[in-house]
């Protein structure tokens, strides 16, 4: 167990974070904010916060299921604070072997008292002691969908949808991949430095680096405390971006001097990648809906120090008359359910609904109808999402072909051969080659 600064109760910090997520804040932003605020903590302490926070959210369905087996009061009727104290404690008991059982129970009781709920100390202690005695003999549901839902903490309707669309074997692979250990993936900005030099820089500063087998510019890094403090990050040599997202830039087959519009660009990874590929030529116009989102893109532009990219606040559903048939390439990486990235943003799976997916499909088609007009005849439209479901992906490809003046075109050699299964589009499943789930399709605008 990590040593604890006597002035800081790490579990109390995590409890506050979990409550913020339940109240509607995004988990990855909450984690970043707290780690920034507690940057004075030791590396081990910050790691403890990260692991306990992420794990409690990732495994929430399973953890609540376990609590319900040993509590007369169901989780749904518990006070928010008590529920999360129990949930995070069960996560420690089941998944954090380095934490002594006695410490888990004792700290949970102390935390209950610290949160001015001393009347419930006995309840918390009793439930956790009971779970401790039975943690190796938890009874899981017999029915297949319920069992998978609980075991992998995925809402049952998502498991059911994936099995219907992709089959049981592929679904199980995706579910298992969600809990595979993973490093941070970064893209080397090769207009700034060679990949070999960037690797040397990272290793010099104690970072563990592994180069991707798929993409020479992609690196897996770990063993560091704060990404923002790395010399390579501050110097603009690397950008955080999953390999699946990098495929968008590669699929665009951007050429020297191309004019590219990225219509939903924040935080800018794909725009920055294409800008890097242009190697100082052409122009990328990175657009998004709000000043805040465009500000995130601009921060990255300033950090990297590039001048063939500009930003613009613009609603992608509203036609920009000045952009009609001006772009060689339009990147439409559109708002989606995000089911491909729940390994990194676990709260997504608890918040998305079937009804929201139906609304997202309508929004995607509205945007595509508008931004498709920005592509020159013979130019390229890249439509992508970070989700895994046919409603938002395959069905939209069919819709584009039937309703817009575009036809699917082949991927070039830039896309790694193992991924080129179908003409013009590919579904990267969560866990494929260690990547996030992603969907990419490319179209040529029909002339005349």
Coordinates of C-alpha atoms in Angstrom, one line a residue:
X1 CA 0.0 0.0 0.0
X2 CA 1.3 3.5 -0.8
X3 CA 2.4 5.7 2.0
X4 CA 0.0 8.6 2.6
X5 CA 0.7 12.2 3.2
X6 CA -0.8 12.7 6.7
X7 CA -2.4 16.0 5.5
X8 CA -4.1 14.3 2.5
X9 CA -6.7 11.5 2.6
X10 CA -6.4 9.8 -0.8
X11 CA -9.6 7.9 -0.5
X12 CA -11.5 11.0 0.4
X13 CA -10.1 12.7 -2.7
X14 CA -11.3 9.7 -4.8
X15 CA -14.7 9.8 -3.1
X16 CA -15.1 13.5 -4.1
X17 CA -14.1 12.6 -7.7
X18 CA -16.7 9.8 -7.9
X19 CA -19.5 12.0 -6.7
X20 CA -18.6 14.6 -9.3
X21 CA -18.8 12.0 -12.0
X22 CA -22.2 10.9 -10.7
X23 CA -23.4 14.5 -10.8
X24 CA -22.6 14.7 -14.5
X25 CA -18.9 15.6 -15.0
X26 CA -16.8 13.6 -17.4
X27 CA -14.5 11.2 -15.7
X28 CA -11.4 11.9 -17.7
X29 CA -11.7 15.7 -17.1
X30 CA -12.3 15.1 -13.4
X31 CA -9.2 12.9 -13.1
X32 CA -7.1 15.5 -14.9
X33 CA -8.4 18.4 -12.8
X34 CA -7.7 16.6 -9.5
X35 CA -4.3 15.3 -10.5
X36 CA -3.4 18.9 -11.6
X37 CA -4.6 20.2 -8.2
X38 CA -2.7 17.6 -6.3
X39 CA 0.5 17.7 -8.4
X40 CA 2.5 18.0 -5.1
X41 CA 1.7 14.4 -4.2
X42 CA 4.2 11.7 -4.7
X43 CA 4.0 9.7 -7.9
X44 CA 2.7 6.6 -6.0
X45 CA 0.0 8.6 -4.3
X46 CA -1.2 10.0 -7.6
X47 CA -1.1 6.5 -9.1
X48 CA -3.3 5.2 -6.2
X49 CA -5.8 7.9 -6.9
X50 CA -5.9 7.2 -10.6
X51 CA -6.2 3.4 -10.2
X52 CA -8.9 3.5 -7.5
X53 CA -10.9 6.2 -9.3
X54 CA -10.8 4.6 -12.7
X55 CA -11.4 1.1 -11.4
X56 CA -14.4 2.1 -9.3
X57 CA -16.1 3.6 -12.4
X58 CA -15.0 0.9 -14.8
X59 CA -16.3 -1.9 -12.6
X60 CA -19.3 0.0 -11.2
X61 CA -22.0 -2.5 -12.3
X62 CA -20.0 -5.5 -10.9
X63 CA -19.1 -3.7 -7.7
X64 CA -22.7 -2.6 -7.0
X65 CA -23.9 -6.2 -7.8
X66 CA -21.5 -7.5 -5.1
X67 CA -22.6 -4.9 -2.5
X68 CA -26.2 -5.8 -3.1
X69 CA -25.5 -9.4 -2.3
X70 CA -24.4 -8.5 1.2
X71 CA -26.4 -5.4 2.1
X72 CA -30.0 -5.4 3.3
X73 CA -30.3 -1.8 1.8
X74 CA -29.9 -2.0 -2.0
X75 CA -27.4 0.3 -3.6
X76 CA -30.2 2.2 -5.4
X77 CA -31.6 3.4 -2.0
X78 CA -28.3 4.2 -0.3
X79 CA -27.0 7.7 0.3
X80 CA -24.6 8.7 -2.5
X81 CA -21.6 9.0 -0.2
X82 CA -22.2 5.6 1.5
X83 CA -22.7 3.9 -1.9
X84 CA -19.4 5.1 -3.3
X85 CA -17.5 4.3 -0.1
X86 CA -18.7 0.7 -0.4
X87 CA -18.1 0.6 -4.1
X88 CA -14.6 1.9 -3.9
X89 CA -13.8 -0.4 -1.0
X90 CA -15.0 -3.5 -2.8
X91 CA -12.8 -2.5 -5.7
X92 CA -9.8 -2.4 -3.4
X93 CA -10.8 -5.8 -1.9
X94 CA -11.2 -7.5 -5.3
X95 CA -8.7 -5.8 -7.6
X96 CA -6.0 -4.1 -5.5
X97 CA -3.9 -6.9 -4.0
X98 CA -1.4 -4.4 -2.5
X99 CA -4.0 -2.9 -0.2
X100 CA -4.4 -4.9 3.1
X101 CA -8.0 -6.0 3.8
X102 CA -7.9 -4.5 7.3
X103 CA -6.9 -1.1 5.8
X104 CA -9.8 -1.2 3.4
X105 CA -12.4 -1.7 6.1
X106 CA -10.8 0.6 8.6
X107 CA -10.4 3.4 6.1
X108 CA -13.9 3.1 4.9
X109 CA -15.2 3.5 8.5
X110 CA -13.0 6.5 9.0
X111 CA -14.2 8.0 5.8
X112 CA -17.8 7.5 6.8
X113 CA -17.1 9.4 10.0
X114 CA -15.1 12.1 8.1
X115 CA -18.2 12.7 5.9
X116 CA -20.3 13.3 9.0
X117 CA -22.2 10.0 8.7
X118 CA -21.0 8.4 11.9
X119 CA -24.4 6.7 12.4
X120 CA -23.7 4.5 9.4
X121 CA -20.2 3.4 10.5
X122 CA -21.6 0.1 11.8
X123 CA -23.5 -0.5 8.6
X124 CA -20.4 0.1 6.4
X125 CA -18.2 -2.0 8.6
X126 CA -20.7 -4.9 8.7
X127 CA -21.2 -5.0 4.9
X128 CA -17.5 -4.8 4.1
X129 CA -16.5 -7.5 6.7
X130 CA -19.2 -9.8 5.2
X131 CA -17.9 -9.2 1.7
X132 CA -14.3 -9.7 2.9
X133 CA -15.2 -13.2 4.1
X134 CA -17.0 -14.1 0.9
X135 CA -15.1 -12.2 -1.8
X136 CA -13.7 -15.3 -3.5
X137 CA -17.2 -16.9 -3.7
X138 CA -19.4 -14.3 -5.4
X139 CA -22.3 -15.8 -7.3
X140 CA -22.8 -14.3 -10.7
X141 CA -25.9 -14.4 -12.8
X142 CA -26.6 -17.6 -14.8
X143 CA -28.1 -16.1 -17.9
X144 CA -25.5 -15.2 -20.5
X145 CA -26.3 -11.6 -21.2
X146 CA -26.7 -10.7 -17.5
X147 CA -23.5 -12.6 -16.6
X148 CA -21.5 -10.7 -19.2
X149 CA -23.1 -7.4 -18.2
X150 CA -22.1 -7.9 -14.6
X151 CA -18.7 -9.5 -15.2
X152 CA -17.5 -6.7 -17.5
X153 CA -19.7 -3.9 -16.1
X154 CA -21.4 -3.1 -19.4
X155 CA -25.1 -2.3 -19.6
X156 CA -27.0 -5.3 -20.8
X157 CA -28.4 -3.5 -23.9
X158 CA -24.9 -2.8 -25.2
X159 CA -23.8 -6.4 -24.9
X160 CA -27.1 -7.5 -26.6
X161 CA -26.6 -5.0 -29.5
X162 CA -23.0 -6.0 -30.1
X163 CA -23.9 -9.7 -30.1
X164 CA -26.7 -9.1 -32.6
X165 CA -24.4 -7.0 -34.9
X166 CA -21.0 -8.7 -34.6
X167 CA -21.6 -12.1 -32.9
X168 CA -20.7 -13.6 -29.5
X169 CA -17.0 -14.2 -30.3
X170 CA -16.3 -10.6 -31.4
X171 CA -18.3 -9.2 -28.5
X172 CA -16.3 -11.2 -25.9
X173 CA -13.0 -10.1 -27.5
X174 CA -14.1 -6.5 -27.1
X175 CA -15.3 -6.9 -23.5
X176 CA -12.1 -8.6 -22.5
X177 CA -10.0 -5.9 -24.2
X178 CA -11.6 -3.2 -22.1
X179 CA -9.5 -4.4 -19.1
X180 CA -6.2 -5.1 -20.8
X181 CA -3.3 -3.1 -19.5
X182 CA -2.5 -0.3 -21.9
X183 CA 0.1 2.4 -22.3
X184 CA -0.5 6.0 -23.5
X185 CA -0.3 6.2 -27.3
X186 CA 1.4 9.2 -28.8
X187 CA 2.0 10.3 -32.4
X188 CA 5.4 11.7 -33.2
X189 CA 5.3 15.1 -35.0
X190 CA 7.8 14.3 -37.7
X191 CA 7.8 17.8 -39.1
X192 CA 9.6 18.7 -35.8
X193 CA 11.9 15.8 -35.3
X194 CA 12.7 12.2 -36.4
X195 CA 11.0 9.4 -34.6
X196 CA 14.4 8.0 -33.5
X197 CA 15.3 11.3 -31.9
X198 CA 11.9 11.6 -30.2
X199 CA 12.4 8.1 -28.7
X200 CA 15.8 9.1 -27.4
X201 CA 14.4 12.2 -25.8
X202 CA 11.7 10.2 -24.0
X203 CA 14.0 7.5 -22.8
X204 CA 16.6 10.1 -21.6
X205 CA 13.8 11.4 -19.3
X206 CA 13.0 7.9 -17.9
X207 CA 10.0 7.1 -20.1
X208 CA 9.4 3.5 -21.2
X209 CA 8.9 3.5 -25.0
X210 CA 7.7 0.9 -27.4
X211 CA 7.2 1.6 -31.1
X212 CA 4.0 0.4 -32.8
X213 CA 4.2 -2.5 -35.2
X214 CA 1.4 -0.9 -37.3
X215 CA 2.5 2.8 -37.6
X216 CA 6.1 3.9 -37.4
X217 CA 5.1 7.3 -36.0
X218 CA 3.1 5.8 -33.1
X219 CA 4.7 5.2 -29.7
X220 CA 3.4 3.5 -26.6
X221 CA 4.7 5.3 -23.5
X222 CA 4.5 4.6 -19.8
X223 CA 6.5 5.0 -16.6
X224 CA 6.0 8.8 -16.3
X225 CA 4.0 10.8 -13.8
X226 CA 2.7 13.8 -15.8
X227 CA 2.5 13.9 -19.6
X228 CA 2.4 17.7 -19.6
X229 CA 5.7 17.8 -17.7
X230 CA 7.6 15.7 -20.3
X231 CA 10.1 17.6 -22.3
X232 CA 9.0 16.0 -25.5
X233 CA 5.4 17.1 -24.9
X234 CA 6.3 20.6 -24.0
X235 CA 8.5 20.9 -27.1
X236 CA 5.7 19.8 -29.3
X237 CA 7.4 16.6 -30.4
X238 CA 4.5 14.3 -29.5
X239 CA 0.7 14.5 -29.4
X240 CA -1.6 12.1 -27.6
X241 CA -3.5 10.2 -30.2
X242 CA -4.7 6.6 -30.4
X243 CA -3.6 4.7 -33.5
X244 CA -7.2 4.2 -34.6
X245 CA -7.6 8.0 -34.7
X246 CA -4.4 8.3 -36.7
X247 CA -5.9 6.2 -39.4
X248 CA -8.2 9.1 -40.3
X249 CA -5.3 11.2 -41.4
X250 CA -3.8 8.3 -43.3
X251 CA -7.1 7.5 -45.0
X252 CA -7.4 11.1 -46.2
X253 CA -4.3 10.6 -48.4
X254 CA -3.6 14.3 -48.1
X255 CA -1.2 15.7 -50.7
X256 CA 1.1 18.7 -50.8
X257 CA -0.8 22.0 -50.8
X258 CA -4.2 20.5 -50.1
X259 CA -6.9 22.6 -48.4
X260 CA -8.5 20.5 -45.7
X261 CA -11.5 21.4 -43.5
X262 CA -12.0 19.4 -40.3
X263 CA -15.6 20.2 -39.2
X264 CA -15.7 18.8 -35.7
X265 CA -12.0 19.0 -34.8
X266 CA -11.6 19.4 -31.0
X267 CA -9.2 18.7 -29.4
X268 CA -7.4 18.7 -32.7
X269 CA -5.5 15.4 -33.0
X270 CA -6.6 14.6 -36.6
X271 CA -6.2 18.2 -37.8
X272 CA -2.7 18.3 -36.3
X273 CA -1.8 15.0 -37.8
X274 CA -2.9 16.1 -41.3
X275 CA -1.0 19.4 -40.8
X276 CA 2.1 17.4 -39.9
X277 CA 1.6 15.3 -43.1
X278 CA 1.4 18.4 -45.2
X279 CA 4.9 19.3 -43.9
X280 CA 4.4 23.0 -43.9
X281 CA 2.4 23.2 -47.2
X282 CA -1.4 23.7 -47.8
X283 CA -3.8 24.6 -45.0
X284 CA -5.9 22.8 -42.4
X285 CA -9.0 24.7 -41.1
X286 CA -9.9 23.1 -37.8
X287 CA -13.5 24.0 -36.8
X288 CA -15.7 23.3 -33.8
X289 CA -18.9 24.5 -32.2
X290 CA -17.7 26.6 -29.3
X291 CA -14.9 29.0 -28.3
X292 CA -13.9 26.5 -25.5
X293 CA -13.5 23.6 -28.0
X294 CA -11.6 25.8 -30.5
X295 CA -9.4 27.0 -27.6
X296 CA -8.4 23.4 -26.9
X297 CA -7.2 23.1 -30.6
X298 CA -5.4 26.4 -30.4
X299 CA -3.5 25.3 -27.3
X300 CA -2.1 22.3 -29.2
X301 CA -1.3 24.4 -32.2
X302 CA 0.7 26.9 -30.0
X303 CA 2.5 24.0 -28.2
X304 CA 3.6 22.4 -31.4
X305 CA 4.3 25.6 -33.2
X306 CA 2.9 25.1 -36.7
X307 CA 1.5 27.7 -39.1
X308 CA -0.3 25.8 -41.8
X309 CA -3.4 25.3 -39.6
X310 CA -6.0 27.8 -38.5
X311 CA -9.1 27.5 -36.2
X312 CA -12.6 28.7 -36.6
X313 CA -15.7 28.6 -34.4
X314 CA -18.5 27.2 -36.5
X315 CA -21.6 25.1 -36.2
X316 CA -21.2 22.1 -38.5
X317 CA -25.0 21.9 -39.0
X318 CA -25.1 25.4 -40.5
X319 CA -24.0 25.9 -44.1
X320 CA -20.9 28.1 -44.7
X321 CA -21.6 29.6 -48.1
X322 CA -17.9 30.6 -48.5
X323 CA -16.7 27.0 -48.2
X324 CA -18.9 25.4 -50.9
X325 CA -16.7 23.2 -53.1
X326 CA -13.5 24.7 -51.8
X327 CA -12.0 21.8 -49.9
X328 CA -9.8 19.1 -51.4
X329 CA -10.6 17.0 -48.3
X330 CA -13.3 17.3 -45.6
X331 CA -12.8 15.4 -42.3
X332 CA -16.1 14.6 -40.7
X333 CA -15.2 12.9 -37.4
X334 CA -18.7 13.4 -36.0
X335 CA -20.3 13.4 -32.6
X336 CA -21.2 9.8 -31.7
X337 CA -22.0 7.5 -28.8
X338 CA -18.3 6.9 -28.1
X339 CA -18.7 3.1 -27.5
X340 CA -15.2 2.6 -29.0
X341 CA -13.4 4.6 -26.3
X342 CA -15.1 3.3 -23.2
X343 CA -11.8 1.7 -22.2
X344 CA -10.5 5.2 -21.5
X345 CA -13.8 7.0 -20.7
X346 CA -15.8 4.5 -18.8
X347 CA -18.6 6.7 -17.8
X348 CA -19.7 6.8 -21.4
X349 CA -21.2 3.3 -21.2
X350 CA -23.5 4.3 -18.3
X351 CA -24.8 7.5 -19.9
X352 CA -25.5 6.6 -23.5
X353 CA -28.9 5.2 -24.4
X354 CA -30.6 3.6 -27.4
X355 CA -32.7 6.8 -27.8
X356 CA -29.5 8.9 -27.8
X357 CA -28.0 6.8 -30.6
X358 CA -31.1 7.3 -32.7
X359 CA -30.8 11.1 -32.2
X360 CA -27.1 11.0 -33.0
X361 CA -27.7 9.2 -36.3
X362 CA -30.0 12.1 -37.3
X363 CA -27.5 14.7 -36.2
X364 CA -24.7 12.9 -38.2
X365 CA -26.8 12.8 -41.3
X366 CA -27.7 16.5 -40.9
X367 CA -24.0 17.4 -40.6
X368 CA -23.0 15.2 -43.6
X369 CA -25.6 16.8 -45.8
X370 CA -24.1 20.2 -45.0
X371 CA -20.4 19.6 -44.9
X372 CA -20.5 17.3 -48.0
X373 CA -21.1 20.5 -50.0
X374 CA -17.6 21.8 -49.0
X375 CA -15.9 19.1 -51.0
X376 CA -14.7 19.9 -54.5
X377 CA -15.9 17.6 -57.3
X378 CA -13.4 14.7 -57.3
X379 CA -12.4 15.6 -53.7
X380 CA -12.5 13.4 -50.6
X381 CA -14.9 13.1 -47.7
X382 CA -13.7 11.2 -44.7
X383 CA -16.5 10.2 -42.4
X384 CA -15.5 8.6 -39.1
X385 CA -16.7 8.0 -35.5
X386 CA -15.1 6.6 -32.3
X387 CA -17.9 4.1 -31.8
X388 CA -18.8 0.5 -32.5
X389 CA -22.3 0.0 -33.7
X390 CA -23.8 -0.4 -37.2
X391 CA -26.5 2.2 -36.7
X392 CA -24.0 5.1 -36.6
X393 CA -21.4 3.5 -39.0
X394 CA -22.4 1.0 -41.6
X395 CA -26.0 2.4 -42.0
X396 CA -24.6 5.9 -42.5
X397 CA -22.2 4.7 -45.2
X398 CA -25.3 3.3 -47.1
X399 CA -27.2 6.5 -46.4
X400 CA -24.4 8.7 -47.8
X401 CA -24.2 6.6 -51.0
X402 CA -28.0 6.7 -51.5
X403 CA -28.5 10.4 -50.6
X404 CA -25.3 12.4 -51.3
X405 CA -23.2 12.8 -54.5
X406 CA -20.4 10.5 -53.2
X407 CA -19.1 7.1 -53.9
X408 CA -16.9 4.9 -51.8
X409 CA -13.2 4.8 -52.8
X410 CA -10.5 2.4 -51.9
X411 CA -8.0 3.0 -49.1
X412 CA -4.5 3.7 -50.3
X413 CA -1.4 1.9 -49.1
X414 CA -1.1 4.4 -46.2
X415 CA -3.6 2.2 -44.2
X416 CA -1.9 -0.9 -42.8
X417 CA -2.8 -3.9 -44.9
X418 CA -4.2 -5.9 -42.0
X419 CA -7.0 -3.3 -41.7
X420 CA -8.0 -3.1 -45.3
X421 CA -10.9 -5.5 -45.3
X422 CA -13.7 -3.7 -47.1
X423 CA -13.7 -1.2 -49.9
X424 CA -13.9 2.4 -48.6
X425 CA -14.6 1.7 -44.9
X426 CA -13.3 -0.2 -41.9
X427 CA -14.6 -1.0 -38.4
X428 CA -11.8 -1.2 -35.9
X429 CA -13.1 -3.1 -33.0
X430 CA -12.1 -2.2 -29.4
X431 CA -8.9 -4.1 -28.7
X432 CA -7.8 -4.7 -32.4
X433 CA -4.0 -4.4 -32.3
X434 CA -4.4 -2.7 -28.9
X435 CA -6.4 0.2 -30.4
X436 CA -9.6 2.0 -29.4
X437 CA -12.8 1.1 -31.4
X438 CA -13.1 3.4 -34.4
X439 CA -14.9 3.5 -37.8
X440 CA -13.5 5.2 -40.9
X441 CA -15.0 5.6 -44.4
X442 CA -13.7 7.5 -47.4
X443 CA -15.7 8.8 -50.3
X444 CA -15.0 10.6 -53.6
X445 CA -17.3 13.4 -54.6
X446 CA -18.9 12.6 -58.0
X447 CA -18.2 15.2 -60.7
X448 CA -21.0 16.8 -62.6

